[in-house]
XYZ file of C-alpha atoms in Angstrom:
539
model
C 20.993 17.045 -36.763
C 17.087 17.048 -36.717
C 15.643 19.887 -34.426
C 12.827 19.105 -31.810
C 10.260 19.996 -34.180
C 11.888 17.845 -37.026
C 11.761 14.699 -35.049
C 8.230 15.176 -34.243
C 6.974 16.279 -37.429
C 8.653 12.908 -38.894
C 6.798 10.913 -36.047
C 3.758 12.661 -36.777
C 4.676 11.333 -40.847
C 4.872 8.049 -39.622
C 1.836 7.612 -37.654
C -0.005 9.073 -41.185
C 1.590 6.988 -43.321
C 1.223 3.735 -41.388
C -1.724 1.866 -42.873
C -2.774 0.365 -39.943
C -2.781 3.318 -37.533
C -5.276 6.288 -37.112
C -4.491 9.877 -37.041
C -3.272 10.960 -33.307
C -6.499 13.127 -31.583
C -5.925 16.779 -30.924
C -4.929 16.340 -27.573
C -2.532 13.677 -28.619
C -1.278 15.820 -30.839
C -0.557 18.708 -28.564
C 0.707 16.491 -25.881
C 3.712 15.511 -27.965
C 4.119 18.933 -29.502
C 4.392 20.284 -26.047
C 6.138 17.660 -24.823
C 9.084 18.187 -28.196
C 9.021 22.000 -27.083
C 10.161 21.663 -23.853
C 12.485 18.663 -24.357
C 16.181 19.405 -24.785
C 16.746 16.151 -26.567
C 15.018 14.390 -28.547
C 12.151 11.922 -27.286
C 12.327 8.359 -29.045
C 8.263 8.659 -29.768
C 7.707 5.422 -31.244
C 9.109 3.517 -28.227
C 7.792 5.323 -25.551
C 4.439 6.713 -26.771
C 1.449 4.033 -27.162
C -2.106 4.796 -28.428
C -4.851 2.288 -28.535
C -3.723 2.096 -32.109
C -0.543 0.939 -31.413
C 0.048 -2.827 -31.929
C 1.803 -2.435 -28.767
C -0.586 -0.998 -26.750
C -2.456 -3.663 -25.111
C 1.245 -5.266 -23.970
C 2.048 -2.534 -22.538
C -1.202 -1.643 -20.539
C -1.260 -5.265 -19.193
C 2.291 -5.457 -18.550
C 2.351 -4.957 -15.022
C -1.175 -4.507 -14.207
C -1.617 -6.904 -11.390
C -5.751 -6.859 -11.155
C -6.979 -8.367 -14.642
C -10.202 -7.099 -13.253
C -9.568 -4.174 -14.410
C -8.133 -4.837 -17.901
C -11.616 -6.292 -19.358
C -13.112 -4.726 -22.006
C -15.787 -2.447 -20.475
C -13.077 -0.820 -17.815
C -11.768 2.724 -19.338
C -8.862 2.773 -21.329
C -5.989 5.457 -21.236
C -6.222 7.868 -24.453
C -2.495 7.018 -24.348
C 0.246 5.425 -22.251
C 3.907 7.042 -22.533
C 6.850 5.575 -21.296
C 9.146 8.144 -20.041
C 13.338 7.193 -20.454
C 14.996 10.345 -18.493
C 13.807 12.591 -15.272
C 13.018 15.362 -17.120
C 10.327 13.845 -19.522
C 8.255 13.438 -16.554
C 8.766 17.193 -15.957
C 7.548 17.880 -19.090
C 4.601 15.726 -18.670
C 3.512 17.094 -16.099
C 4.018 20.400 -17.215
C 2.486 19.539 -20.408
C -0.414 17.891 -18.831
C -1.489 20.905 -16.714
C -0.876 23.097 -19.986
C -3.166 21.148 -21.797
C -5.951 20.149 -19.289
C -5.450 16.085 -19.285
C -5.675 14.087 -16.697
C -3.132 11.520 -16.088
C -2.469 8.268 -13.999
C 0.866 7.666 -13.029
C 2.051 3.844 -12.597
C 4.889 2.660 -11.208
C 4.448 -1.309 -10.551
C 0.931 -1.755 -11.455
C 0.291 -3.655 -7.888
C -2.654 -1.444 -7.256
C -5.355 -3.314 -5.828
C -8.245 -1.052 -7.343
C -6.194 0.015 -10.671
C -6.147 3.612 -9.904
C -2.795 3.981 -11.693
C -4.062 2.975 -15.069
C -7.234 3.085 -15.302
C -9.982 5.995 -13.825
C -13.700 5.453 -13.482
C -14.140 8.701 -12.123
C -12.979 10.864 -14.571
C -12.452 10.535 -18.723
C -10.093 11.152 -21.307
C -6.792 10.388 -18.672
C -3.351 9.524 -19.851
C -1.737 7.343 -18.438
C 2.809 7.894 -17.374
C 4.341 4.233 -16.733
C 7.820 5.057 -14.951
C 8.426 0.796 -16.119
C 11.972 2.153 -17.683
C 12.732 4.309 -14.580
C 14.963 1.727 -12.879
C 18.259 2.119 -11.505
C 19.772 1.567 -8.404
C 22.918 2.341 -6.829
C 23.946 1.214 -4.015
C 26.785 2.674 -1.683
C 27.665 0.099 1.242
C 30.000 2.167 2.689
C 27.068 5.004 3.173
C 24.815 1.395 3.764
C 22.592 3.894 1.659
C 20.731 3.213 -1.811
C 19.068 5.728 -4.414
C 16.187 3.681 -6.218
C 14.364 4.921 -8.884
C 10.774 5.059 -9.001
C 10.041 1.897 -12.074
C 12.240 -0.573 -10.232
C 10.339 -3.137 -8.368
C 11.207 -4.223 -4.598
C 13.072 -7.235 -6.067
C 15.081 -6.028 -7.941
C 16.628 -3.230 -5.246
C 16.934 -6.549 -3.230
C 18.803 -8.297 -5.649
C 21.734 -5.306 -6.235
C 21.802 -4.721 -2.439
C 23.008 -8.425 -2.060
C 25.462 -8.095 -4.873
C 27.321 -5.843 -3.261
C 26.530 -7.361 0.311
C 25.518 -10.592 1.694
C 24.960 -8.820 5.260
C 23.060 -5.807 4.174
C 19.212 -5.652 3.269
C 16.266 -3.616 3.375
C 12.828 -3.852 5.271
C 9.941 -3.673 2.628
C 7.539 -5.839 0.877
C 6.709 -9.013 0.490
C 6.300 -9.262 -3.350
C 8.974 -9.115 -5.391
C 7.623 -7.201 -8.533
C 6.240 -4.306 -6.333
C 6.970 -0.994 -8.014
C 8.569 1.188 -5.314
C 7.222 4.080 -6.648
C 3.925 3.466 -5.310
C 4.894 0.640 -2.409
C 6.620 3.075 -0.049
C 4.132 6.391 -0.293
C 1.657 3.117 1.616
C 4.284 2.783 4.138
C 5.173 -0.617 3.134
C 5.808 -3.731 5.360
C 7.771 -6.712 5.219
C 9.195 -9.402 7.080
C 11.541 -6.867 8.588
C 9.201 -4.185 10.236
C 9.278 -5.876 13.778
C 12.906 -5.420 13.681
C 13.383 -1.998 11.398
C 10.308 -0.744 10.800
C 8.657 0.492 6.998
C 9.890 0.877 4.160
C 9.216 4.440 4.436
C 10.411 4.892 8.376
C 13.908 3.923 6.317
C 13.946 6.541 3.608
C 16.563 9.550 3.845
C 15.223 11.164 1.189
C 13.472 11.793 -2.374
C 13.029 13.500 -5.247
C 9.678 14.180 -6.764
C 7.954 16.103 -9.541
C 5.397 18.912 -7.779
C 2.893 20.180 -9.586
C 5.112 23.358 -11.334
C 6.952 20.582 -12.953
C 10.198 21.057 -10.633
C 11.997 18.493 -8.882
C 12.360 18.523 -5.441
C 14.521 17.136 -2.776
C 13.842 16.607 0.781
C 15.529 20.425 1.672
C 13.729 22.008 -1.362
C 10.561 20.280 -0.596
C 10.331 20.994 2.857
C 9.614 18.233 5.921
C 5.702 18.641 5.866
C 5.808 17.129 1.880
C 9.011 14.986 2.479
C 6.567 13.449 5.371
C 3.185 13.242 3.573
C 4.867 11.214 0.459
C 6.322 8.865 3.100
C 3.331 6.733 3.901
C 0.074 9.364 2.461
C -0.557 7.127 -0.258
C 0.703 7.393 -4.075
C -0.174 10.318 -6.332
C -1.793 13.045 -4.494
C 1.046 15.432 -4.278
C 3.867 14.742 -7.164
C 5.316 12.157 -8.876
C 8.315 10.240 -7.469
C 11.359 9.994 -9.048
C 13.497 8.272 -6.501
C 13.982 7.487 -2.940
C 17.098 7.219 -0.867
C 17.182 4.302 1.394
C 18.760 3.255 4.775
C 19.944 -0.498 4.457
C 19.719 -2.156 7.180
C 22.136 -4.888 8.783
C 21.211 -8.678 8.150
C 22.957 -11.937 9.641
C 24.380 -14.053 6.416
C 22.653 -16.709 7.940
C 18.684 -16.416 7.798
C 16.482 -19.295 8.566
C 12.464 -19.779 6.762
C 9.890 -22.223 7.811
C 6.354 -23.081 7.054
C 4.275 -25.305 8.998
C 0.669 -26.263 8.082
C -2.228 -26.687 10.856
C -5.617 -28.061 9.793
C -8.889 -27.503 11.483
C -8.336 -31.623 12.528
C -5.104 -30.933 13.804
C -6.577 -27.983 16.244
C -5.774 -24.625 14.394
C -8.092 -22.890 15.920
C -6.423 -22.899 19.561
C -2.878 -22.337 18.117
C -4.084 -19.464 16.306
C -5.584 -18.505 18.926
C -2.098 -18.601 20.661
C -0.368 -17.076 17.736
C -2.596 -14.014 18.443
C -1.265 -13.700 22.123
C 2.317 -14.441 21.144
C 3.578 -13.190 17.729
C 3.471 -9.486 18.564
C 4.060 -9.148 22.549
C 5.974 -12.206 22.975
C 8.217 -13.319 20.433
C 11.673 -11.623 19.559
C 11.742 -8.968 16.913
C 14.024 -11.183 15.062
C 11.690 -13.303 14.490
C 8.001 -12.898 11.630
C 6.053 -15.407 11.310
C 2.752 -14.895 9.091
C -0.266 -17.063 9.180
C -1.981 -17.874 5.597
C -5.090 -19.402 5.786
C -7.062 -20.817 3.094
C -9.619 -23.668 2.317
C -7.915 -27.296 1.120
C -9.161 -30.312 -0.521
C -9.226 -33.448 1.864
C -10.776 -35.870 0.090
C -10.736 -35.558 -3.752
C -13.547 -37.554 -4.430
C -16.137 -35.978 -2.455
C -14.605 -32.954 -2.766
C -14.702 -32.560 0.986
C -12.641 -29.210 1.933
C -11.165 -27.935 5.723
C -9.462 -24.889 6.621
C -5.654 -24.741 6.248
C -3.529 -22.560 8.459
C 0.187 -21.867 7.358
C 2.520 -20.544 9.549
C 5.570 -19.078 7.465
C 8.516 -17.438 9.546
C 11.478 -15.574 8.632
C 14.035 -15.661 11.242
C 17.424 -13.384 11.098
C 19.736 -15.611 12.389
C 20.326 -19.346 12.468
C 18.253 -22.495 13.535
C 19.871 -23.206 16.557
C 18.442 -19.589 18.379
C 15.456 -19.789 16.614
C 14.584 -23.214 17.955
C 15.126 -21.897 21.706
C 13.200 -18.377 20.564
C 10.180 -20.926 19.603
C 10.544 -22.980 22.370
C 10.051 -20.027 24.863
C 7.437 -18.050 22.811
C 5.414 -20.747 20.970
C 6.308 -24.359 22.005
C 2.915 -25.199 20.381
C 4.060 -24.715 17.263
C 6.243 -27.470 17.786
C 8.538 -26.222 15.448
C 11.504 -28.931 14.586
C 14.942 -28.643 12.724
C 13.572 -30.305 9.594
C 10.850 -27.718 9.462
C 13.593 -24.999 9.360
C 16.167 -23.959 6.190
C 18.983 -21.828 7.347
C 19.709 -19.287 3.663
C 20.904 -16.213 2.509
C 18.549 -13.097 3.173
C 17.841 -12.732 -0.302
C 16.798 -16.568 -0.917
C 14.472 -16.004 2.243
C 13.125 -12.903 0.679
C 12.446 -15.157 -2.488
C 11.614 -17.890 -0.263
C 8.385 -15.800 1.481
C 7.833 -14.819 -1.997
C 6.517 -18.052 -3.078
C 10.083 -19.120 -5.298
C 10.573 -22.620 -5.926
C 13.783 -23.753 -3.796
C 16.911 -23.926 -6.282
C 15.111 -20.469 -8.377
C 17.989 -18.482 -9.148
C 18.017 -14.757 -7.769
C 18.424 -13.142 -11.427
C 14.957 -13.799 -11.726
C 14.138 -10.734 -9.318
C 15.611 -9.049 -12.236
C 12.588 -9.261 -14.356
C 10.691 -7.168 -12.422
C 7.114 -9.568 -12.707
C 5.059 -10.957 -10.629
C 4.581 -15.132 -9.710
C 0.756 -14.546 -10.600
C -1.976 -12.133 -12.234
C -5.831 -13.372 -11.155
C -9.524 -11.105 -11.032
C -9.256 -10.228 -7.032
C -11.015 -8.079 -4.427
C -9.151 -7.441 -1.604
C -9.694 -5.770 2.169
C -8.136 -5.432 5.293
C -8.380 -4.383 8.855
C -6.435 -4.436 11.520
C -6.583 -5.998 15.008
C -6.218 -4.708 19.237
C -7.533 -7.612 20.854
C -7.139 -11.352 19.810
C -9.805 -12.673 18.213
C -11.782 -15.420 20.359
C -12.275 -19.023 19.284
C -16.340 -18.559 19.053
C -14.843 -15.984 16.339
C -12.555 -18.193 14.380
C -15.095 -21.193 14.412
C -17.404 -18.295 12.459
C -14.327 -16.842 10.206
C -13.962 -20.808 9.273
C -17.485 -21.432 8.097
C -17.659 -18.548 5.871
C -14.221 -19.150 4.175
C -15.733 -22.687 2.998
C -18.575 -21.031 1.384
C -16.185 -19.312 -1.461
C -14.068 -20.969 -3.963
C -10.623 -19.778 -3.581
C -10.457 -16.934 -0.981
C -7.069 -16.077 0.984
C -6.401 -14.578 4.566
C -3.394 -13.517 5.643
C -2.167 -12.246 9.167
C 0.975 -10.413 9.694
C 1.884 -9.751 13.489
C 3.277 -6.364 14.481
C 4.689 -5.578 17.296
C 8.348 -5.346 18.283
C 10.068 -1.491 17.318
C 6.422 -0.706 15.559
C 4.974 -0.685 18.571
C 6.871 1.760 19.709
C 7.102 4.342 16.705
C 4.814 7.616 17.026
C 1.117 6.979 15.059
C 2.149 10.449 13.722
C 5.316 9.903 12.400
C 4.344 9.232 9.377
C 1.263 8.931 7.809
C 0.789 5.634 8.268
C -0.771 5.604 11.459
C -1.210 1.606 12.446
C 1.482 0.871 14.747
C 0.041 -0.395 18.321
C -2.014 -3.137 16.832
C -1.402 -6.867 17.853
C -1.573 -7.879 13.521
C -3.118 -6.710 10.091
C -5.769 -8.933 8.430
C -5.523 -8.777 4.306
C -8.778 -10.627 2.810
C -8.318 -11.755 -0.732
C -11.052 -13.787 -3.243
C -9.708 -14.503 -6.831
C -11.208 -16.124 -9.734
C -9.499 -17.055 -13.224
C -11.905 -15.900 -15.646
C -13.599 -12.555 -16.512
C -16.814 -14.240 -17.038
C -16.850 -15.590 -13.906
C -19.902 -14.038 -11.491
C -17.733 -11.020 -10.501
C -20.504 -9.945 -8.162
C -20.927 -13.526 -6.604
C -17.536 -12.830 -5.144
C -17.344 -9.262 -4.086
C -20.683 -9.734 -2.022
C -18.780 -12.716 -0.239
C -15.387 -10.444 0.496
C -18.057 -7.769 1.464
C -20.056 -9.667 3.583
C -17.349 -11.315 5.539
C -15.936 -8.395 6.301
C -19.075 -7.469 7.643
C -18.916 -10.537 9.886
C -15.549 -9.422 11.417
C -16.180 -5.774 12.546
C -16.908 -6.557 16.361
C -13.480 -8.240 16.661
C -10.949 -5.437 14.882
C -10.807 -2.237 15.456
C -12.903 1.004 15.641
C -13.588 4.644 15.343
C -12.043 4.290 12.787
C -11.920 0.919 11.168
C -8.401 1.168 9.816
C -7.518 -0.045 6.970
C -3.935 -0.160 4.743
C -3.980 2.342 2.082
C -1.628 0.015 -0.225
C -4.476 -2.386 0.005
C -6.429 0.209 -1.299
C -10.540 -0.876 -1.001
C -12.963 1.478 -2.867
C -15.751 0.305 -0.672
C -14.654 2.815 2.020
C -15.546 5.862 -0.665
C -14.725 7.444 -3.834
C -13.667 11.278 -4.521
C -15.621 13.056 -6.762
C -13.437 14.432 -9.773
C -11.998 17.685 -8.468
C -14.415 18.494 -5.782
C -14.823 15.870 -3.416
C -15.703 17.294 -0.251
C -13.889 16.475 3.225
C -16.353 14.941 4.854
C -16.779 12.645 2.355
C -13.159 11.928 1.993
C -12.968 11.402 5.720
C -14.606 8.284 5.575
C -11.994 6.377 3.693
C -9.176 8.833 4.607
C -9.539 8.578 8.851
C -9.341 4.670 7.799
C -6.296 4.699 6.279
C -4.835 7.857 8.265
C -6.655 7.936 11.109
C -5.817 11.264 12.565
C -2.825 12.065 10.068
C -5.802 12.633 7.677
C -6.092 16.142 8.447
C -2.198 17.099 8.305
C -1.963 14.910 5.229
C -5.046 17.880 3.721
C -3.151 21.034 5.137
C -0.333 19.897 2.800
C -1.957 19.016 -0.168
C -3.458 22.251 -0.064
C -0.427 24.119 0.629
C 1.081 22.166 -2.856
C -1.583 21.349 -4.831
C -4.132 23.402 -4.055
C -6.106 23.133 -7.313
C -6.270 19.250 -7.250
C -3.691 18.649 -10.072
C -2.705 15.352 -8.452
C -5.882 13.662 -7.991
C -7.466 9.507 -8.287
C -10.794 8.068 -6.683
C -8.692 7.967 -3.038
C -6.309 10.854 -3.365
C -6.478 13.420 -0.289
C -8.106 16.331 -1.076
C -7.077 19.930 -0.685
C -9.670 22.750 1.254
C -11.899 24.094 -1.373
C -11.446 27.998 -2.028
C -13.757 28.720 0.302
C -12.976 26.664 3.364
C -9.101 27.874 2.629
C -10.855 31.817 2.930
C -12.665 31.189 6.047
C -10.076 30.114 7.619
C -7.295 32.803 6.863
């Protein structure tokens, strides 16, 4: 049997030998050296280790990257991507990594709205650790618990949670090819959080990779990093591994509607109404999401109007949901034939965007409905917005091609959850605003765009809130700020970390510092430990 250093002195054969491919660089080199010394088995190199040489190199960079805005040409490229196959290769990567001095980018589902987990503008060489064969679940119904592994996506944990159980489910995102590595360190939300709360208000426990290279659980970590990874955003103090998660109870009836509103057919006074309604009023059963976008009227003039779409996902059947609407939101005027009475899973699939009849092995792929070149922002909202306000919002979505905003009530249990109970400290806000402008081609007037995204969100500040403008980390906006390398200072962090923390921000710093205190674990957002200094003056 071939020894460690056998197998990698044959891979290293390979790579010379293969006409088409370039000697690996030094730090390539020593990467996998280090990587074969502390491995007890053998690592399969040639399927799990990708230079730009590789043919498969660009596939697997763009597999799951969801933001082609950052796969063109000019954007920094990984000096290589490996795949890790067991637990303990991402030990070793991370011990190898801190050996060596590289800096690396861990992805889970590649939904990153800036591409922070495989690509980085603020510091070069970086490696780049896709956990995309990390993906088992098992599910215990009896425990109604689940360990998930860090490469599945969200649609996939759905899937095997309804295999064993039509009346079990679990309250996270929206998109099925999420990774839920990174999806529930944001928090996470979903059509369930009015009823159950996050994602990460649902997880029992974890394991992660620290920066020694050790994996921890929730005892061995402690409850100040078991609470920072729940909700502080993704890769500032380990790597997850997996999560344990609470499943929740489900009716194995669920009913899903959408119902359009045009500006002619008076959208702005019902969502004007859905503001007053959806998170005070309605029954936590009951989500209903507005998606409003711009719509062709008349093709030949090319003569657009604002389109508002109210989707709902209700847990239980058409009959209650009718009288729900009729006492919350008659003006709706929600009817049977609006309504489908499913399975949870189809309804998850359903919000998803799934043509009706889709089977649910799809989920099993693990990729998204849709890549596209997108900016994206988001606040969230106290006080409804008034009509004067809307008529405004209108006028500057018609000015942009193909922009999307969508509004996602809160309320019910989230309402009444601590701000500090997690990190993620948006819970007594009527909804969340997500603004979204896309464009199919990368020689499209990038700029063109981002100024509109940039300047409507300008537009909105007097109607969401303030001191501090929040904003959802998983929505991650590098407008707010950027860290610089390894010594960003706090201030400067603040002004993107108070946004997405609010006053968590300073907690979520005390603990970084206490585990990472050299900034091992660091992107352009990551939280920052207390510089030497700061941590002297005050011991």
């Amino acid at each position: 049997m071939l020894s460690n250093s056998s197998v990698f002195s044959l891979f290293l054969l390979i790579l010379f030998s293969s006409s088409s491919a370039k000697p690996p660089s030094s730090k390539q080199n020593s990467f996998l050296q280090c990587l074969s010394y502390h491995s007890n088995a053998s690592i399969p190199f040639s399927s799990t280790f990708f230079t730009p040489n590789s043919s498969a190199f660009t596939t697997v960079l763009n597999s799951t990257a969801q933001n082609l805005r950052y796969l063109v040409p000019s954007k920094p490229k990984p000096e290589f991507i490996f795949t890790p196959t067991h637990d303990s290769q991402v030990q070793n990567t991370v011990i190898c990594s801190k050996q060596l001095g590289i800096h690396l980018r861990v992805r889970s589902g590649g939904h990153d709205y800036e591409g922070l987990s495989y690509v980085s503008q603020i510091e070069t060489p970086f490696i780049v650790v896709d956990l995309a064969k990390l993906r088992s679940v098992n599910v215990d119904i009896q425990a109604n618990s689940a360990w998930i592994q860090a490469g599945v996506t969200i649609g996939e944990v759905y899937y095997r949670i309804a295999e064993k159980s039509r009346t079990h489910g679990f309250p996270a995102g929206l998109c099925t090819s999420l990774g839920v590595g990174g999806h529930i360190t944001g928090g996470a939300y979903g059509t369930m959080m009015r009823k159950y709360g996050l994602a990460a208000d649902n997880v029992q426990d974890a394991q992660i990779v620290d920066v020694n290279g050790r994996i921890l659980d929730r005892k061995t970590m402690g409850e100040d990093l078991f609470w920072a990874i729940r909700g502080g955003g993704g890769a500032s103090f380990g790597i997850i591994l997996w999560w344990k998660i609470k499943l929740v109870p489900v009716p194995s009836t669920v009913t899903v509607f959408t119902v359009a509103k045009t500006l002619e057919q008076g959208a702005t006074k019902l969502l004007h109404r859905w503001q007053q309604v959806a998170a005070t009023k309605l029954d936590k059963d009951l989500n209903i999401r507005v998606l409003i976008q711009p719509t062709v009227v008349d093709s030949k003039s090319g003569k657009r109007t604002v389109t508002t779409l109210y989707q709902g996902q209700f847990l239980g059947g058409v009959k209650r949901l009718l009288n729900v609407m009729q006492t919350g939101f008659p003006e709706l005027n929600l009817t049977r034939k609006d309504c489908t009475e499913t399975s949870w899973l189809k309804s998850v699939m359903y919000i998803a965007g799934y043509a009706t009849g889709t089977p649910p092995e799809v989920l099993l792929q693990g990729k998204p409905t849709f890549k596209s070149y997108f900016k994206a922002k988001s606040d969230f909202v106290n006080d409804p917005i008034p009509e004067t306000g809307l008529e405004g919002l209108w006028k500057r979505l018609l000015e942009e091609t193909t922009p999307l905003i969508i509004w996602n009530p809160y309320g019910g249990v989230m309402s009444k959850i601590s701000e500090s109970a997690l990190p993620f400290p948006h819970r007594k806000v009527l909804f969340k605003i997500q603004y979204v402008t896309t464009w199919q081609a990368a020689n499209e007037n990038e700029a063109k765009h981002i100024n509109w995204i940039r300047k409507l969100y300008n537009y909105m500040a007097p109607y969401v809130t303030k001191s501090p403008r929040q904003a959802y980390v998983n929505y991650r906006d590098l407008d707010l700020g950027i860290n610089k390398k390894k010594n960003t200072s706090i201030t400067e962090a603040s002004a993107w970390g108070k946004s997405y923390f609010k006053d968590n921000f300073d907690r979520l710093i005390k603990i970084k510092t206490k585990v990472d205190p050299l900034n091992f674990f660091r992107h352009e957002q990551s939280i920052p430990p207390l510089a030497l200094q700061a941590r002297r003056t005050r011991n």
